[in-house]
PDB file of C-alpha atoms in Angstrom:
ATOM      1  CA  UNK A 186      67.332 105.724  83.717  1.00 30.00           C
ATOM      2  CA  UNK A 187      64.495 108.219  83.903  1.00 31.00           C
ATOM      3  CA  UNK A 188      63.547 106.583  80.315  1.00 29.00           C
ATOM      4  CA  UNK A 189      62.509 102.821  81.843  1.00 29.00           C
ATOM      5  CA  UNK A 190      60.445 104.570  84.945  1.00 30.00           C
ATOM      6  CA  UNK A 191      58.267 107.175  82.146  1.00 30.00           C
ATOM      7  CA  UNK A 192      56.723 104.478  80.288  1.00 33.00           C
ATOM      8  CA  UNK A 193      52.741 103.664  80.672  1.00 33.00           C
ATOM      9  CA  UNK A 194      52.170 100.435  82.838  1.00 36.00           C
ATOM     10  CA  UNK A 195      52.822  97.866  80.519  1.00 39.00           C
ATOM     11  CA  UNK A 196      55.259  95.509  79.515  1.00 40.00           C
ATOM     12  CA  UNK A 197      58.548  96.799  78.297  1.00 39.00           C
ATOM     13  CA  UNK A 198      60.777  95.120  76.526  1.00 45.00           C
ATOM     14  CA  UNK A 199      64.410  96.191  77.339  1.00 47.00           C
ATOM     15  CA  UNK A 200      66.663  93.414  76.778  1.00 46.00           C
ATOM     16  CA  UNK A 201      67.743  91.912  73.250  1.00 46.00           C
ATOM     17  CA  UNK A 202      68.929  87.984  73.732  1.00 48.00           C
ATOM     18  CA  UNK A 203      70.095  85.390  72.046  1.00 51.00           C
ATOM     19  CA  UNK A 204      67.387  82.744  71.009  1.00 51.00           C
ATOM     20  CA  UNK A 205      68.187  80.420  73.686  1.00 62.00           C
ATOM     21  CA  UNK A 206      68.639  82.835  76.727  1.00 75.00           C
ATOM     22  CA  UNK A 207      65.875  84.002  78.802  1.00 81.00           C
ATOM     23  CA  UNK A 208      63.728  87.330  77.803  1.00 87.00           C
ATOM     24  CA  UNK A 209      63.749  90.337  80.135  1.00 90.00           C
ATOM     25  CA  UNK A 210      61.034  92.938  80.511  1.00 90.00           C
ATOM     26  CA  UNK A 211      60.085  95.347  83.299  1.00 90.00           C
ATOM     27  CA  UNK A 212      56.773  96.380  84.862  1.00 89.00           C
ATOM     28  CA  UNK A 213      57.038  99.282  86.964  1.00 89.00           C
ATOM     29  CA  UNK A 214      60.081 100.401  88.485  1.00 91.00           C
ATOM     30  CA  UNK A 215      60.855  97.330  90.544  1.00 93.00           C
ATOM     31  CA  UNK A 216      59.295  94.203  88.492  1.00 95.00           C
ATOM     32  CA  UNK A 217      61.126  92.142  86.367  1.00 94.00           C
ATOM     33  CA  UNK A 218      59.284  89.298  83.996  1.00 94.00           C
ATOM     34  CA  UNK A 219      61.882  86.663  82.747  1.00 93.00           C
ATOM     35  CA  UNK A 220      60.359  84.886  79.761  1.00 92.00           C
ATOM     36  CA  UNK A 221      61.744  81.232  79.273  1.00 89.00           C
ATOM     37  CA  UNK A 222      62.947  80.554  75.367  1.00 86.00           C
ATOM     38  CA  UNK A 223      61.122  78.256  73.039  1.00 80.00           C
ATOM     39  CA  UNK A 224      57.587  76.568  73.596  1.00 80.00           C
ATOM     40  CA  UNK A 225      54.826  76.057  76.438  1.00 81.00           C
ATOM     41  CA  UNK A 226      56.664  72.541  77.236  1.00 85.00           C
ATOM     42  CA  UNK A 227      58.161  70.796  80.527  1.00 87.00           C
ATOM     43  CA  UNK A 228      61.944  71.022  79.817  1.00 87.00           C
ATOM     44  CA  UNK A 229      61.198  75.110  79.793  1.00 88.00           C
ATOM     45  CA  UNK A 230      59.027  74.994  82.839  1.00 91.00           C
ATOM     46  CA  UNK A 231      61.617  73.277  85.020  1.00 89.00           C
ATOM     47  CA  UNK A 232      63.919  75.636  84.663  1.00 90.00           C
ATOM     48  CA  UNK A 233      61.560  78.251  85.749  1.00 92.00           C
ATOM     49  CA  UNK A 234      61.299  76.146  88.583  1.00 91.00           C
ATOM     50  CA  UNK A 235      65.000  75.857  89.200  1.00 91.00           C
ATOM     51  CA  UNK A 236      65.333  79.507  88.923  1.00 92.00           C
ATOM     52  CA  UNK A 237      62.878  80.477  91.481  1.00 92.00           C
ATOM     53  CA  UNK A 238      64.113  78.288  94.281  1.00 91.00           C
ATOM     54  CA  UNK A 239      67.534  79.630  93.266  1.00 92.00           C
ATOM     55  CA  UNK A 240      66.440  83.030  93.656  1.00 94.00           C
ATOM     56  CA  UNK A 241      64.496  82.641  96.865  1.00 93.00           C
ATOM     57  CA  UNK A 242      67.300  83.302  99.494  1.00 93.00           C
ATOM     58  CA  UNK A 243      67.948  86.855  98.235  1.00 92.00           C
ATOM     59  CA  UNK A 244      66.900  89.496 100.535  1.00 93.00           C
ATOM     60  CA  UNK A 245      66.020  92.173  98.199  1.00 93.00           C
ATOM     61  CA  UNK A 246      63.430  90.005  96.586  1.00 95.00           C
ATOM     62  CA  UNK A 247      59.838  91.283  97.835  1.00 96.00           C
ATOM     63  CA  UNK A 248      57.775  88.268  95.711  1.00 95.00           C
ATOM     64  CA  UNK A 249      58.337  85.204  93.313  1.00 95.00           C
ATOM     65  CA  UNK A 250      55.559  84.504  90.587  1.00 92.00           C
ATOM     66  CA  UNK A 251      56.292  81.579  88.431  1.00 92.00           C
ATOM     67  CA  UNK A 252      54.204  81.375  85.656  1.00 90.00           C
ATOM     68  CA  UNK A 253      53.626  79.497  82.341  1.00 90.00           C
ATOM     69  CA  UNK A 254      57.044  78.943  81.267  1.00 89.00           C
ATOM     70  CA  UNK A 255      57.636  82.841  82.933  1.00 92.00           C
ATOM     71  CA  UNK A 256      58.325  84.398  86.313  1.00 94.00           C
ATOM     72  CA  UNK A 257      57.646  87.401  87.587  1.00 95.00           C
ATOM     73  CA  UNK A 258      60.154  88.800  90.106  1.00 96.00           C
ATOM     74  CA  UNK A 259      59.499  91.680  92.614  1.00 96.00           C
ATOM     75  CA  UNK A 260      62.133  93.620  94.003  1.00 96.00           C
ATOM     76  CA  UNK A 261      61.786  95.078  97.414  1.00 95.00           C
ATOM     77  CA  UNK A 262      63.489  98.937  96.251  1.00 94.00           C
ATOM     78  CA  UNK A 263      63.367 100.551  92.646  1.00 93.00           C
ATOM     79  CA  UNK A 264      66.943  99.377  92.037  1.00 91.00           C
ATOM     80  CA  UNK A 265      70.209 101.386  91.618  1.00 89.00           C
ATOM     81  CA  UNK A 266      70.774 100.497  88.392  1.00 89.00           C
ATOM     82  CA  UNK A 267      68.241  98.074  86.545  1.00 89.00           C
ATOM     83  CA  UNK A 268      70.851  97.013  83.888  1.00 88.00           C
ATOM     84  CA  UNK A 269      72.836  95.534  86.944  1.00 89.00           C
ATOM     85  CA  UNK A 270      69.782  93.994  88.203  1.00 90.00           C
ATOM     86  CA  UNK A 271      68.942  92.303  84.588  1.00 89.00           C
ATOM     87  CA  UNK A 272      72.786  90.844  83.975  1.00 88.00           C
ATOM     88  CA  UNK A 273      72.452  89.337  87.207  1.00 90.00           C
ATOM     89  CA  UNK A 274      69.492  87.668  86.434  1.00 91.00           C
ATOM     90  CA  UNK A 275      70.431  86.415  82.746  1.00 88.00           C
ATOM     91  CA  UNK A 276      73.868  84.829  84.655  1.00 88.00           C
ATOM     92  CA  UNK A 277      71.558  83.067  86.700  1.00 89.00           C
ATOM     93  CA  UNK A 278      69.257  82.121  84.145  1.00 89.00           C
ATOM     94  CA  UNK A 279      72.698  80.776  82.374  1.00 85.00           C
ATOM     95  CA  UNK A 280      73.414  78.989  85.002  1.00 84.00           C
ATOM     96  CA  UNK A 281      70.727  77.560  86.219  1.00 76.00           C
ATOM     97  CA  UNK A 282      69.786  73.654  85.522  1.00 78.00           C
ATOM     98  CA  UNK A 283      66.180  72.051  85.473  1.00 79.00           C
ATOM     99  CA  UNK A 284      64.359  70.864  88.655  1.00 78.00           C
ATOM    100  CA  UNK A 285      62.135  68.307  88.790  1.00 73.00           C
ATOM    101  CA  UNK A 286      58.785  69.149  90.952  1.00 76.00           C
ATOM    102  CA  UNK A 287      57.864  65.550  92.389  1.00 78.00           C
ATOM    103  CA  UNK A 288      53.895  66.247  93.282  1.00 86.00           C
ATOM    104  CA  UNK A 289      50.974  64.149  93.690  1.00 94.00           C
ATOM    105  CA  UNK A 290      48.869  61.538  90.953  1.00 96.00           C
ATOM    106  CA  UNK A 291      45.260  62.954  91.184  1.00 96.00           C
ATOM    107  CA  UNK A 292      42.129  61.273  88.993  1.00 97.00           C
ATOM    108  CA  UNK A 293      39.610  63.225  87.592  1.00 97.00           C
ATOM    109  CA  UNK A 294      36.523  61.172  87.160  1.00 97.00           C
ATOM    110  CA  UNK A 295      35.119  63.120  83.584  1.00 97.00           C
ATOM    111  CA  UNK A 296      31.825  63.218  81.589  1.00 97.00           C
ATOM    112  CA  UNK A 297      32.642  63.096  78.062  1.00 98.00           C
ATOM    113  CA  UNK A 298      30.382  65.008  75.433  1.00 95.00           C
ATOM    114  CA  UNK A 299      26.890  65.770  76.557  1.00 91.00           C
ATOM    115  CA  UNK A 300      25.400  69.136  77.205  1.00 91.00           C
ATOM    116  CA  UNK A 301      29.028  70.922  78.710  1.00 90.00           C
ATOM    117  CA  UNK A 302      31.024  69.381  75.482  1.00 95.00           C
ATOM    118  CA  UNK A 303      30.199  72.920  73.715  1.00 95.00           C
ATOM    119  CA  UNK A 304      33.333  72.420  71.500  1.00 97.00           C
ATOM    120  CA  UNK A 305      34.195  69.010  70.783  1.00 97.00           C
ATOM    121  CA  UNK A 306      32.409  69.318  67.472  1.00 96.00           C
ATOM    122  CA  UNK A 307      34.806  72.359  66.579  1.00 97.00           C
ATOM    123  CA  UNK A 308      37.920  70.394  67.625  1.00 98.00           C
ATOM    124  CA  UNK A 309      36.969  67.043  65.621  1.00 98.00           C
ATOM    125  CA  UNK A 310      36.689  69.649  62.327  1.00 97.00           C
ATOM    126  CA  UNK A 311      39.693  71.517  62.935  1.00 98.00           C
ATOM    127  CA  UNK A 312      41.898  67.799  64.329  1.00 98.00           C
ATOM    128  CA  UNK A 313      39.880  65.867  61.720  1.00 98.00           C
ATOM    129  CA  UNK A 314      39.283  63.255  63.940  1.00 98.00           C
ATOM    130  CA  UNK A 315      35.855  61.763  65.043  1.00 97.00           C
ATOM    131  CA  UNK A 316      34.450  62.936  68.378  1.00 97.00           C
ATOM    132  CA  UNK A 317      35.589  59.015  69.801  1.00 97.00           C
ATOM    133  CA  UNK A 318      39.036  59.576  69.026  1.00 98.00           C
ATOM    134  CA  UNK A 319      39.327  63.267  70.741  1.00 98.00           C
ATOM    135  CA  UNK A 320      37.924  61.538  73.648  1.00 98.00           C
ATOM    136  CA  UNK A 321      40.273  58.572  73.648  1.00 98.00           C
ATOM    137  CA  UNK A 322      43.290  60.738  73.059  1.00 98.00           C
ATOM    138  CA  UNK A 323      42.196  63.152  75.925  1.00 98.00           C
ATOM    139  CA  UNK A 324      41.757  60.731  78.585  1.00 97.00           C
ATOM    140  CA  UNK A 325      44.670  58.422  78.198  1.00 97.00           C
ATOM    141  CA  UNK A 326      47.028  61.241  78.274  1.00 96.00           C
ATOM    142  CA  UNK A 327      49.060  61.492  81.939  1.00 97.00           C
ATOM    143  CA  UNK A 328      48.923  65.447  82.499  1.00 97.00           C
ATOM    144  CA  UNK A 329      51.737  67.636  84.580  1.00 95.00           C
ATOM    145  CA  UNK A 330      50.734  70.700  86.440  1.00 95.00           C
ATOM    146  CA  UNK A 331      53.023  73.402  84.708  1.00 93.00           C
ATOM    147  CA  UNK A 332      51.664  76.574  86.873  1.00 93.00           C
ATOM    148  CA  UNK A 333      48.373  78.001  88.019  1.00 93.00           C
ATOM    149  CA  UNK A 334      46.892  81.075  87.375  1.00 88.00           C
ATOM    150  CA  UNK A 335      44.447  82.828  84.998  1.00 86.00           C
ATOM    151  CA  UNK A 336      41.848  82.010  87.871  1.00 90.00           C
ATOM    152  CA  UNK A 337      41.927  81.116  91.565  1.00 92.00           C
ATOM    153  CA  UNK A 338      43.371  77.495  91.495  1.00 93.00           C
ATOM    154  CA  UNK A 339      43.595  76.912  87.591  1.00 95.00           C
ATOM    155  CA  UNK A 340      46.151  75.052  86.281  1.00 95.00           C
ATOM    156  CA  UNK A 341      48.171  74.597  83.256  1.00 96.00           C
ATOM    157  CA  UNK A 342      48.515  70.784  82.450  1.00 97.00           C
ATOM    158  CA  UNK A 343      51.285  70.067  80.116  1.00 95.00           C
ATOM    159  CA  UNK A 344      50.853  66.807  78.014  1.00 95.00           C
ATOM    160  CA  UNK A 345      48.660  67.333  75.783  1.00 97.00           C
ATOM    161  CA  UNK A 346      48.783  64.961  72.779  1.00 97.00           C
ATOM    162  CA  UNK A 347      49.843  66.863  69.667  1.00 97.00           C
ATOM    163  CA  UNK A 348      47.467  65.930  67.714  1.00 98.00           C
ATOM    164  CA  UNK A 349      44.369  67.464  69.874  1.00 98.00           C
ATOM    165  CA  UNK A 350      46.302  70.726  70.233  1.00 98.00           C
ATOM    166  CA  UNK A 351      43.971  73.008  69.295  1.00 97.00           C
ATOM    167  CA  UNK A 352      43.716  77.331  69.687  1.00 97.00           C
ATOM    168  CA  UNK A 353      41.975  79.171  71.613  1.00 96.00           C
ATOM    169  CA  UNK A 354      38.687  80.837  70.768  1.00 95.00           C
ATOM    170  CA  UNK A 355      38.861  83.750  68.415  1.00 92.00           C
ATOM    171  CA  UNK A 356      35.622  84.481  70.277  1.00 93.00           C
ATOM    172  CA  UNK A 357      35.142  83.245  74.010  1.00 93.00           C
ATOM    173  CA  UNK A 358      32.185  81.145  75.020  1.00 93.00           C
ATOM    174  CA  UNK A 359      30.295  84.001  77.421  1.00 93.00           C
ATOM    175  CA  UNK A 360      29.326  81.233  79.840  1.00 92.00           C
ATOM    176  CA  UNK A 361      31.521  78.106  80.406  1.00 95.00           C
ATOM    177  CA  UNK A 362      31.059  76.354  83.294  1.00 95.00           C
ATOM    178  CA  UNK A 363      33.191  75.914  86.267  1.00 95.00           C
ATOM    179  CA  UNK A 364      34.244  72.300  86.095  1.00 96.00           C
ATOM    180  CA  UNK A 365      34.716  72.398  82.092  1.00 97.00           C
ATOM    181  CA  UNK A 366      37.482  70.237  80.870  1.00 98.00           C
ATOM    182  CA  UNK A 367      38.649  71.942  77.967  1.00 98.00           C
ATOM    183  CA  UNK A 368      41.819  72.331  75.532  1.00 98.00           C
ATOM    184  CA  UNK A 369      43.591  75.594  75.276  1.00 97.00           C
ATOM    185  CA  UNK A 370      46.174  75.687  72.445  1.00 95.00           C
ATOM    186  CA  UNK A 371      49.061  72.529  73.601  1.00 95.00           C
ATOM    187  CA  UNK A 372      47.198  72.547  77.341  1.00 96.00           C
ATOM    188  CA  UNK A 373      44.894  71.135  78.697  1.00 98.00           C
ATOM    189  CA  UNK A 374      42.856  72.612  82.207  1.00 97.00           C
ATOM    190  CA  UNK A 375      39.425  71.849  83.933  1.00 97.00           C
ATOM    191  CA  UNK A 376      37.861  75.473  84.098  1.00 96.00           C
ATOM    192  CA  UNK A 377      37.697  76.985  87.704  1.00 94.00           C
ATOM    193  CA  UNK A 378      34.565  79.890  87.512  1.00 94.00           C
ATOM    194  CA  UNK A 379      31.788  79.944  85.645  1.00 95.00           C
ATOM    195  CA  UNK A 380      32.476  82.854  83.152  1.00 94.00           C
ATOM    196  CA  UNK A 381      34.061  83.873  79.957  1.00 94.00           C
ATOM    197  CA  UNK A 382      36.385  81.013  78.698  1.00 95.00           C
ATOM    198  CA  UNK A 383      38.743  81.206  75.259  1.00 96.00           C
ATOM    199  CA  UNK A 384      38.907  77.543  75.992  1.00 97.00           C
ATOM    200  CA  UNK A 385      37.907  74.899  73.858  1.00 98.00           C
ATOM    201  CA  UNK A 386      35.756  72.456  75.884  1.00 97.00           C
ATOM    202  CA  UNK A 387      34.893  68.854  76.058  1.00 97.00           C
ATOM    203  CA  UNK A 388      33.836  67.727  79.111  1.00 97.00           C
ATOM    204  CA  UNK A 389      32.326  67.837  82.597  1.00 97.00           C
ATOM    205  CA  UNK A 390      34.652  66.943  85.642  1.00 97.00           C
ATOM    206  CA  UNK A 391      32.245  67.467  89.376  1.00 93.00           C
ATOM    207  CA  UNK A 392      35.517  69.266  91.362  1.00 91.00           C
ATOM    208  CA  UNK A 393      36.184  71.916  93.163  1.00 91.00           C
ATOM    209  CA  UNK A 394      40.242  73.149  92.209  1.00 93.00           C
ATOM    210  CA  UNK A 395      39.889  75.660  94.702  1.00 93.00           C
ATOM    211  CA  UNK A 396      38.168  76.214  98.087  1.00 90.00           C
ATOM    212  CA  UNK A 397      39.325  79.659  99.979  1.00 91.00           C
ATOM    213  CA  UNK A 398      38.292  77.662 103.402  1.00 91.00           C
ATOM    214  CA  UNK A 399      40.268  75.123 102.761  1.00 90.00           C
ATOM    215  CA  UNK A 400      44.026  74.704 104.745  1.00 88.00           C
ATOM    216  CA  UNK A 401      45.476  73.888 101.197  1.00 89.00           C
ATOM    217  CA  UNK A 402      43.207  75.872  98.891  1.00 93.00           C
ATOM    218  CA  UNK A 403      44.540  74.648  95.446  1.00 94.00           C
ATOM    219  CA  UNK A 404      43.482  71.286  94.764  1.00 94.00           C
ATOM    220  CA  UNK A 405      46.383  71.592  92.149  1.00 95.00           C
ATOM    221  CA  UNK A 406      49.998  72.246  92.494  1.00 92.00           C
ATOM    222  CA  UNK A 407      52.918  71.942  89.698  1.00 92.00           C
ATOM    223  CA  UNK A 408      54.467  68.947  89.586  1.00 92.00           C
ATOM    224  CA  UNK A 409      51.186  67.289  90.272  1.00 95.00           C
ATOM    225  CA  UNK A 410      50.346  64.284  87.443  1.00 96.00           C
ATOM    226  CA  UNK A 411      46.697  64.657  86.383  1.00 97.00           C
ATOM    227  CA  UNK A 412      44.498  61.688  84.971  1.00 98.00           C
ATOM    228  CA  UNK A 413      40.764  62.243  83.156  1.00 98.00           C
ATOM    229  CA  UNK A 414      39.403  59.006  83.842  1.00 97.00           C
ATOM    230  CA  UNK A 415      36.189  58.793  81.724  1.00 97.00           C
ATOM    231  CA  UNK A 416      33.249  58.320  83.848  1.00 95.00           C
ATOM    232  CA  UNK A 417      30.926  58.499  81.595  1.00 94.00           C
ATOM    233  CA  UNK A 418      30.916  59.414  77.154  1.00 94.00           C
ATOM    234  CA  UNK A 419      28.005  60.951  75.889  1.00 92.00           C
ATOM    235  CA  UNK A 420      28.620  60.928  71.944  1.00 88.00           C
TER     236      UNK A 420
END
């Protein structure tokens, strides 16, 4: 036991699976990350879903952090034995369905190109379509909040056309600004600070995704359905 507890404080892997069962790692003595199989894609993220509500009732559960296609769970005590802890989390991993997060339909209204688009010339070179195209595809995609994170009220729209799917900066911009709609590998997002971004970005959207003084913070919750309604091209 003494073994999982002397590592540094980083992700261990401890637990070997199958390809289609879940992926356990620890963090600390009382953190467990489960790691969905396969891609970034809906059918994965629901069952992250599914398995935090079915984990909620359990008293010895300090915190639930769903993630992308991940969730972190916090235990309340360094457990008695962390191999018990993990086989009761791949059974209910194994049993565990998908759940559906109904949410809201919310419209961006987006500038197209112009000044912010700092990228759509790199993703019509590396798509090979023109700059119209990109935009076209973008906007007439319906988007579904997977998870937020990375920043205060970000969040991880799933949707993405496959043919606009396109990585994430080798090198990050320095300065992208909050309010960026951008493409991030098969996501798409609408940046939420003004800061370094590995985000490839295309357009201007005037909203706030998260205000602290707010009684609902987030402007964005999964299970929402996000629409980039173009506003206004610039090309």
């Amino acid at each position: 036991m003494a073994s999982y507890f002397s590592s540094p404080p980083a992700l261990v892997p401890l637990w070997q699976t199958a390809e289609d069962q879940v992926r356990l790692s620890m963090i600390g003595s009382r953190a467990f990350l489960l790691e969905a199989p396969g891609g970034l894609d809906l059918p994965s993220q629901r069952r992250i879903w599914a398995l935090t509500q079915k984990l909620k009732p359990r008293e010895d559960i300090a915190e639930l952090i769903p993630g992308m296609t991940n969730l972190l769970v916090v235990l309340k005590r360094t457990p008695a034995s962390v191999d018990s802890v993990a086989r009761e989390l791949q059974r209910y991993w194994a049993e565990g369905g998908e759940l559906g997060q109904p949410g809201r339909v919310i419209e961006v209204p987006t500038c197209y190109g112009g000044e912010h688009a700092i990228d759509l010339a790199a993703i019509c070179d590396f798509t090979g379509l023109s700059d119209h195209e990109v935009v076209r595809r973008h906007h007439q995609g319906t988007y579904t909040v997977m998870a937020l994170g990375s920043a205060p009220g970000f969040g991880y729209l799933g949707g993405l056309d496959a043919s606009i799917h396109v990585p994430r900066k080798k090198v990050p911009s320095l300065r992208m600004l909050k309010g960026t709609v951008t493409i991030g590998g098969p996501q798409t997002g609408i940046s939420a600070l003004t800061g370094p971004n590995g985000w490839n970005g295309l357009g201007f959207a005037e909203l706030e995704v998260f205000d602290p003084t707010a009684e609902r913070p987030a402007l964005l919750a999964p299970g929402d359905q996000v629409r980039f309604l173009p506003e206004r091209i610039e090309l």
